[in-house]
GROMACS .gro file of C-alpha atoms in nm:
model
  322
    1UNK     CA    1   0.253  -0.786  -0.656
    2UNK     CA    2  -0.001  -0.997  -0.825
    3UNK     CA    3  -0.258  -0.910  -1.077
    4UNK     CA    4  -0.616  -1.009  -1.110
    5UNK     CA    5  -0.900  -0.920  -1.336
    6UNK     CA    6  -1.128  -0.652  -1.203
    7UNK     CA    7  -1.457  -0.483  -1.274
    8UNK     CA    8  -1.505  -0.126  -1.383
    9UNK     CA    9  -1.213   0.114  -1.405
   10UNK     CA   10  -0.987  -0.088  -1.177
   11UNK     CA   11  -0.990  -0.033  -0.812
   12UNK     CA   12  -0.698  -0.196  -0.655
   13UNK     CA   13  -0.823   0.004  -0.375
   14UNK     CA   14  -0.722  -0.069  -0.027
   15UNK     CA   15  -0.722  -0.430   0.081
   16UNK     CA   16  -0.845  -0.749  -0.070
   17UNK     CA   17  -1.127  -0.927   0.105
   18UNK     CA   18  -1.139  -1.306   0.104
   19UNK     CA   19  -1.456  -1.492   0.193
   20UNK     CA   20  -1.433  -1.826   0.369
   21UNK     CA   21  -1.580  -1.996   0.063
   22UNK     CA   22  -1.309  -1.847  -0.157
   23UNK     CA   23  -1.029  -1.990   0.054
   24UNK     CA   24  -1.018  -2.305  -0.155
   25UNK     CA   25  -1.018  -2.126  -0.490
   26UNK     CA   26  -0.726  -2.167  -0.726
   27UNK     CA   27  -0.445  -1.915  -0.684
   28UNK     CA   28  -0.404  -1.644  -0.943
   29UNK     CA   29  -0.065  -1.552  -1.090
   30UNK     CA   30   0.128  -1.250  -0.895
   31UNK     CA   31   0.250  -0.729  -0.853
   32UNK     CA   32   0.183  -0.738  -1.226
   33UNK     CA   33   0.494  -0.738  -1.445
   34UNK     CA   34   0.731  -0.781  -1.152
   35UNK     CA   35   0.993  -1.021  -1.020
   36UNK     CA   36   1.024  -1.213  -0.696
   37UNK     CA   37   1.188  -1.001  -0.427
   38UNK     CA   38   1.541  -1.100  -0.332
   39UNK     CA   39   1.598  -1.209   0.027
   40UNK     CA   40   1.768  -0.878   0.106
   41UNK     CA   41   1.520  -0.660  -0.084
   42UNK     CA   42   1.258  -0.450   0.098
   43UNK     CA   43   1.294  -0.637   0.425
   44UNK     CA   44   1.055  -0.384   0.578
   45UNK     CA   45   0.756  -0.520   0.386
   46UNK     CA   46   0.503  -0.726   0.579
   47UNK     CA   47   0.158  -0.859   0.512
   48UNK     CA   48  -0.141  -0.835   0.741
   49UNK     CA   49  -0.429  -1.065   0.808
   50UNK     CA   50  -0.736  -0.907   0.963
   51UNK     CA   51  -0.985  -1.163   1.092
   52UNK     CA   52  -1.347  -1.063   1.039
   53UNK     CA   53  -1.603  -1.308   1.181
   54UNK     CA   54  -1.870  -1.401   0.926
   55UNK     CA   55  -1.702  -1.187   0.658
   56UNK     CA   56  -1.379  -1.374   0.596
   57UNK     CA   57  -1.024  -1.243   0.620
   58UNK     CA   58  -0.895  -0.912   0.494
   59UNK     CA   59  -0.540  -0.904   0.355
   60UNK     CA   60  -0.315  -0.599   0.328
   61UNK     CA   61   0.047  -0.492   0.322
   62UNK     CA   62   0.231  -0.289   0.588
   63UNK     CA   63   0.574  -0.129   0.612
   64UNK     CA   64   0.807  -0.145   0.912
   65UNK     CA   65   0.941   0.203   1.003
   66UNK     CA   66   1.071   0.121   1.353
   67UNK     CA   67   1.135  -0.212   1.529
   68UNK     CA   68   0.779  -0.220   1.664
   69UNK     CA   69   0.591   0.021   1.434
   70UNK     CA   70   0.440  -0.032   1.088
   71UNK     CA   71   0.260   0.195   0.844
   72UNK     CA   72  -0.037   0.089   0.634
   73UNK     CA   73  -0.316   0.276   0.456
   74UNK     CA   74  -0.624   0.382   0.645
   75UNK     CA   75  -0.851   0.156   0.445
   76UNK     CA   76  -0.666  -0.151   0.572
   77UNK     CA   77  -0.721  -0.055   0.935
   78UNK     CA   78  -1.071   0.095   0.935
   79UNK     CA   79  -1.346  -0.141   1.049
   80UNK     CA   80  -1.599   0.133   0.978
   81UNK     CA   81  -1.618   0.512   0.958
   82UNK     CA   82  -1.551   0.557   1.328
   83UNK     CA   83  -1.335   0.266   1.448
   84UNK     CA   84  -1.033   0.056   1.360
   85UNK     CA   85  -1.024  -0.323   1.366
   86UNK     CA   86  -0.942  -0.462   1.712
   87UNK     CA   87  -0.569  -0.515   1.752
   88UNK     CA   88  -0.639  -0.872   1.861
   89UNK     CA   89  -0.787  -0.945   1.516
   90UNK     CA   90  -0.468  -0.846   1.330
   91UNK     CA   91  -0.154  -1.051   1.272
   92UNK     CA   92   0.165  -0.945   1.093
   93UNK     CA   93   0.405  -1.166   0.895
   94UNK     CA   94   0.741  -1.089   0.735
   95UNK     CA   95   0.765  -1.421   0.550
   96UNK     CA   96   0.781  -1.363   0.177
   97UNK     CA   97   0.815  -1.692  -0.008
   98UNK     CA   98   0.621  -2.020  -0.016
   99UNK     CA   99   0.342  -1.848   0.172
  100UNK     CA  100  -0.003  -1.985   0.230
  101UNK     CA  101  -0.212  -1.720   0.395
  102UNK     CA  102  -0.431  -1.930   0.622
  103UNK     CA  103  -0.150  -2.163   0.731
  104UNK     CA  104   0.152  -1.936   0.738
  105UNK     CA  105   0.002  -1.649   0.934
  106UNK     CA  106  -0.047  -1.882   1.230
  107UNK     CA  107   0.310  -1.785   1.316
  108UNK     CA  108   0.239  -1.415   1.273
  109UNK     CA  109   0.332  -1.137   1.513
  110UNK     CA  110   0.061  -0.999   1.742
  111UNK     CA  111  -0.045  -0.634   1.738
  112UNK     CA  112  -0.101  -0.419   2.048
  113UNK     CA  113  -0.244  -0.099   1.896
  114UNK     CA  114  -0.390   0.044   1.574
  115UNK     CA  115  -0.428   0.418   1.516
  116UNK     CA  116  -0.583   0.571   1.205
  117UNK     CA  117  -0.503   0.928   1.103
  118UNK     CA  118  -0.796   1.142   1.226
  119UNK     CA  119  -0.861   1.290   0.884
  120UNK     CA  120  -0.834   0.964   0.695
  121UNK     CA  121  -1.083   0.971   0.409
  122UNK     CA  122  -1.155   0.599   0.382
  123UNK     CA  123  -1.514   0.653   0.493
  124UNK     CA  124  -1.566   0.878   0.192
  125UNK     CA  125  -1.338   0.744  -0.078
  126UNK     CA  126  -1.086   0.471  -0.164
  127UNK     CA  127  -0.807   0.728  -0.144
  128UNK     CA  128  -0.716   0.620   0.206
  129UNK     CA  129  -0.482   0.807   0.436
  130UNK     CA  130  -0.254   0.623   0.674
  131UNK     CA  131  -0.263   0.417   0.992
  132UNK     CA  132  -0.004   0.315   1.250
  133UNK     CA  133   0.025  -0.043   1.372
  134UNK     CA  134   0.218  -0.108   1.693
  135UNK     CA  135   0.348  -0.459   1.752
  136UNK     CA  136   0.335  -0.625   2.092
  137UNK     CA  137   0.715  -0.650   2.086
  138UNK     CA  138   0.995  -0.536   1.852
  139UNK     CA  139   1.082  -0.736   1.543
  140UNK     CA  140   1.435  -0.886   1.558
  141UNK     CA  141   1.682  -0.751   1.300
  142UNK     CA  142   1.720  -1.105   1.174
  143UNK     CA  143   1.352  -1.098   1.071
  144UNK     CA  144   1.305  -0.750   0.922
  145UNK     CA  145   1.473  -0.412   0.879
  146UNK     CA  146   1.283  -0.082   0.915
  147UNK     CA  147   1.271   0.147   0.612
  148UNK     CA  148   1.326   0.522   0.631
  149UNK     CA  149   1.061   0.764   0.507
  150UNK     CA  150   1.154   0.996   0.222
  151UNK     CA  151   1.112   1.368   0.283
  152UNK     CA  152   0.973   1.589   0.012
  153UNK     CA  153   0.817   1.483  -0.314
  154UNK     CA  154   1.001   1.285  -0.584
  155UNK     CA  155   1.006   1.454  -0.922
  156UNK     CA  156   0.820   1.315  -1.220
  157UNK     CA  157   1.034   1.058  -1.396
  158UNK     CA  158   1.218   0.950  -1.081
  159UNK     CA  159   1.293   0.578  -1.092
  160UNK     CA  160   1.102   0.386  -0.828
  161UNK     CA  161   1.004   0.035  -0.728
  162UNK     CA  162   0.667  -0.092  -0.611
  163UNK     CA  163   0.606  -0.414  -0.421
  164UNK     CA  164   0.322  -0.626  -0.292
  165UNK     CA  165   0.184  -0.973  -0.226
  166UNK     CA  166  -0.112  -0.924  -0.461
  167UNK     CA  167  -0.212  -1.067  -0.797
  168UNK     CA  168   0.018  -1.051  -1.107
  169UNK     CA  169  -0.139  -1.068  -1.452
  170UNK     CA  170  -0.466  -1.123  -1.630
  171UNK     CA  171  -0.810  -1.204  -1.503
  172UNK     CA  172  -0.861  -1.471  -1.242
  173UNK     CA  173  -0.963  -1.548  -0.889
  174UNK     CA  174  -0.771  -1.413  -0.593
  175UNK     CA  175  -0.776  -1.565  -0.247
  176UNK     CA  176  -0.561  -1.614   0.059
  177UNK     CA  177  -0.369  -1.900  -0.105
  178UNK     CA  178  -0.249  -1.647  -0.362
  179UNK     CA  179  -0.013  -1.489  -0.111
  180UNK     CA  180   0.285  -1.697  -0.217
  181UNK     CA  181   0.563  -1.440  -0.257
  182UNK     CA  182   0.659  -1.073  -0.239
  183UNK     CA  183   0.692  -0.932  -0.589
  184UNK     CA  184   0.868  -0.612  -0.700
  185UNK     CA  185   0.823  -0.405  -1.018
  186UNK     CA  186   1.020  -0.114  -1.163
  187UNK     CA  187   0.816   0.206  -1.194
  188UNK     CA  188   0.860   0.578  -1.260
  189UNK     CA  189   0.694   0.859  -1.069
  190UNK     CA  190   0.421   1.015  -1.280
  191UNK     CA  191   0.369   1.384  -1.352
  192UNK     CA  192   0.082   1.534  -1.156
  193UNK     CA  193  -0.095   1.639  -1.475
  194UNK     CA  194  -0.091   1.282  -1.603
  195UNK     CA  195  -0.203   1.146  -1.266
  196UNK     CA  196  -0.499   1.385  -1.257
  197UNK     CA  197  -0.593   1.317  -1.618
  198UNK     CA  198  -0.642   0.947  -1.550
  199UNK     CA  199  -0.826   0.983  -1.219
  200UNK     CA  200  -1.051   1.273  -1.120
  201UNK     CA  201  -1.006   1.373  -0.759
  202UNK     CA  202  -0.629   1.314  -0.762
  203UNK     CA  203  -0.467   1.541  -0.502
  204UNK     CA  204  -0.094   1.611  -0.550
  205UNK     CA  205  -0.067   1.726  -0.188
  206UNK     CA  206  -0.130   1.379  -0.049
  207UNK     CA  207  -0.097   1.141  -0.343
  208UNK     CA  208   0.154   1.013  -0.595
  209UNK     CA  209   0.107   0.806  -0.907
  210UNK     CA  210   0.353   0.583  -1.086
  211UNK     CA  211   0.364   0.381  -1.406
  212UNK     CA  212   0.587   0.106  -1.533
  213UNK     CA  213   0.649  -0.056  -1.867
  214UNK     CA  214   0.348  -0.234  -2.016
  215UNK     CA  215   0.262  -0.515  -1.779
  216UNK     CA  216   0.384  -0.347  -1.460
  217UNK     CA  217   0.130  -0.217  -1.209
  218UNK     CA  218  -0.007  -0.261  -0.861
  219UNK     CA  219  -0.297  -0.505  -0.851
  220UNK     CA  220  -0.558  -0.660  -0.623
  221UNK     CA  221  -0.402  -0.755  -0.292
  222UNK     CA  222  -0.121  -0.499  -0.321
  223UNK     CA  223  -0.289  -0.239  -0.104
  224UNK     CA  224  -0.045  -0.044   0.115
  225UNK     CA  225   0.244  -0.202  -0.074
  226UNK     CA  226   0.550   0.026  -0.070
  227UNK     CA  227   0.661   0.267  -0.341
  228UNK     CA  228   1.031   0.337  -0.285
  229UNK     CA  229   1.298   0.557  -0.441
  230UNK     CA  230   1.668   0.608  -0.370
  231UNK     CA  231   1.728   0.822  -0.063
  232UNK     CA  232   1.960   1.122  -0.027
  233UNK     CA  233   2.264   0.894  -0.011
  234UNK     CA  234   2.175   0.745  -0.349
  235UNK     CA  235   2.209   0.393  -0.209
  236UNK     CA  236   1.936   0.328   0.045
  237UNK     CA  237   1.566   0.293  -0.038
  238UNK     CA  238   1.322   0.534   0.124
  239UNK     CA  239   0.946   0.494   0.144
  240UNK     CA  240   0.756   0.762  -0.047
  241UNK     CA  241   0.415   0.601  -0.103
  242UNK     CA  242   0.175   0.318  -0.021
  243UNK     CA  243  -0.051   0.164  -0.285
  244UNK     CA  244  -0.422   0.246  -0.285
  245UNK     CA  245  -0.571   0.180  -0.631
  246UNK     CA  246  -0.492   0.161  -1.002
  247UNK     CA  247  -0.643   0.265  -1.332
  248UNK     CA  248  -0.617   0.082  -1.663
  249UNK     CA  249  -0.783   0.126  -1.999
  250UNK     CA  250  -0.805  -0.251  -2.038
  251UNK     CA  251  -1.028  -0.329  -1.743
  252UNK     CA  252  -0.951  -0.701  -1.741
  253UNK     CA  253  -0.574  -0.693  -1.705
  254UNK     CA  254  -0.352  -0.540  -1.437
  255UNK     CA  255  -0.058  -0.367  -1.597
  256UNK     CA  256  -0.224  -0.318  -1.936
  257UNK     CA  257  -0.081  -0.041  -2.153
  258UNK     CA  258  -0.171   0.294  -2.002
  259UNK     CA  259  -0.202   0.160  -1.648
  260UNK     CA  260  -0.138   0.405  -1.366
  261UNK     CA  261  -0.098   0.306  -1.001
  262UNK     CA  262  -0.188   0.549  -0.723
  263UNK     CA  263  -0.030   0.587  -0.380
  264UNK     CA  264  -0.076   0.772  -0.054
  265UNK     CA  265   0.220   1.011  -0.030
  266UNK     CA  266   0.377   0.944   0.311
  267UNK     CA  267   0.586   1.260   0.367
  268UNK     CA  268   0.290   1.492   0.444
  269UNK     CA  269   0.209   1.269   0.742
  270UNK     CA  270   0.562   1.261   0.882
  271UNK     CA  271   0.505   1.483   1.187
  272UNK     CA  272   0.187   1.295   1.281
  273UNK     CA  273   0.366   0.962   1.246
  274UNK     CA  274   0.655   1.070   1.469
  275UNK     CA  275   0.430   1.219   1.737
  276UNK     CA  276   0.190   0.926   1.761
  277UNK     CA  277   0.453   0.654   1.737
  278UNK     CA  278   0.678   0.829   1.992
  279UNK     CA  279   0.957   0.851   1.736
  280UNK     CA  280   1.197   1.127   1.635
  281UNK     CA  281   1.149   1.262   1.282
  282UNK     CA  282   1.526   1.264   1.236
  283UNK     CA  283   1.539   0.892   1.316
  284UNK     CA  284   1.268   0.780   1.073
  285UNK     CA  285   1.334   1.020   0.784
  286UNK     CA  286   1.686   1.095   0.656
  287UNK     CA  287   1.779   1.459   0.606
  288UNK     CA  288   1.747   1.604   0.258
  289UNK     CA  289   1.485   1.549  -0.008
  290UNK     CA  290   1.456   1.275  -0.268
  291UNK     CA  291   1.579   1.347  -0.621
  292UNK     CA  292   1.597   1.721  -0.564
  293UNK     CA  293   1.230   1.741  -0.474
  294UNK     CA  294   1.082   2.020  -0.269
  295UNK     CA  295   0.979   1.972   0.093
  296UNK     CA  296   0.614   1.890   0.148
  297UNK     CA  297   0.425   2.062   0.429
  298UNK     CA  298   0.331   1.814   0.698
  299UNK     CA  299  -0.002   1.987   0.733
  300UNK     CA  300  -0.089   2.007   0.366
  301UNK     CA  301  -0.376   1.829   0.203
  302UNK     CA  302  -0.531   1.642   0.492
  303UNK     CA  303  -0.884   1.717   0.374
  304UNK     CA  304  -1.100   1.464   0.189
  305UNK     CA  305  -0.943   1.420  -0.152
  306UNK     CA  306  -1.230   1.374  -0.393
  307UNK     CA  307  -1.316   1.738  -0.444
  308UNK     CA  308  -1.664   1.853  -0.535
  309UNK     CA  309  -1.751   1.601  -0.804
  310UNK     CA  310  -2.006   1.376  -0.638
  311UNK     CA  311  -2.038   1.168  -0.952
  312UNK     CA  312  -1.666   1.098  -0.940
  313UNK     CA  313  -1.690   0.986  -0.579
  314UNK     CA  314  -1.974   0.749  -0.662
  315UNK     CA  315  -1.791   0.610  -0.963
  316UNK     CA  316  -1.472   0.541  -0.770
  317UNK     CA  317  -1.655   0.398  -0.471
  318UNK     CA  318  -1.820   0.145  -0.701
  319UNK     CA  319  -1.476   0.008  -0.787
  320UNK     CA  320  -1.371  -0.095  -0.439
  321UNK     CA  321  -1.261  -0.454  -0.394
  322UNK     CA  322  -1.356  -0.483  -0.027
   0.00000   0.00000   0.00000
């Protein structure tokens, strides 16, 4: 995950938009406070390039949950309030080192279908829901390995890891040449009270937050990057969240002391995912909950997550990096 300077409170919100003129800009350093992912680590993590004529490319992360199905956040898939980007405009890549966005994605995998959750809130806030991406054909096991989805809600203090292709530390430019490696950072799941204190409108039914040591945080370009914890077997990673935005008291540095990264909680969407991807819940989510957590209702919290505070909505919306 890379870090970049940002304006206002810090909206690492959804995706990072790159104009054609920015494509030649110098690359910024990378998820803030992290390390380069090992070859065998998080092999389910992919990055997306969405081509937008006249607007430049949009870059996001996605997570493989079946050989031909990926999950991303709604904000990465929504062209506008009523439609997704055309599947033909989206390419997927599982390369993770020595990347160069514009050049490397030429060998990307084509997409056949994009489906956004019907109650995704991206048209009203940066707290995006989820979207399914179906590939034109399955990914070979030699290229990537699907990740299981964690059931239930991890307890506060649970050790986790976050990953992304975004910026890493300090202020600086961020463009498609910055996608040079997948970076991973150690985090801990935050307590709901702390999550809500830092960001008004936080909804524990559909969101998680996490914090790392000083210097560790999601940053620009990390949108939809995975948040993983140990599964019921204590050995295998399970996906519990996807990055949406971050908050920091030092507005110029990702991962500054007091930084908190926010994630869409995936478990509440599990039934919808299985139904619309033609998958069996038992196949994509191992039995049992993570770290003794309680089960989360699949129907809970699908309403718009900003609550009644219009001022809060306006403030957060002003932080988007689209």
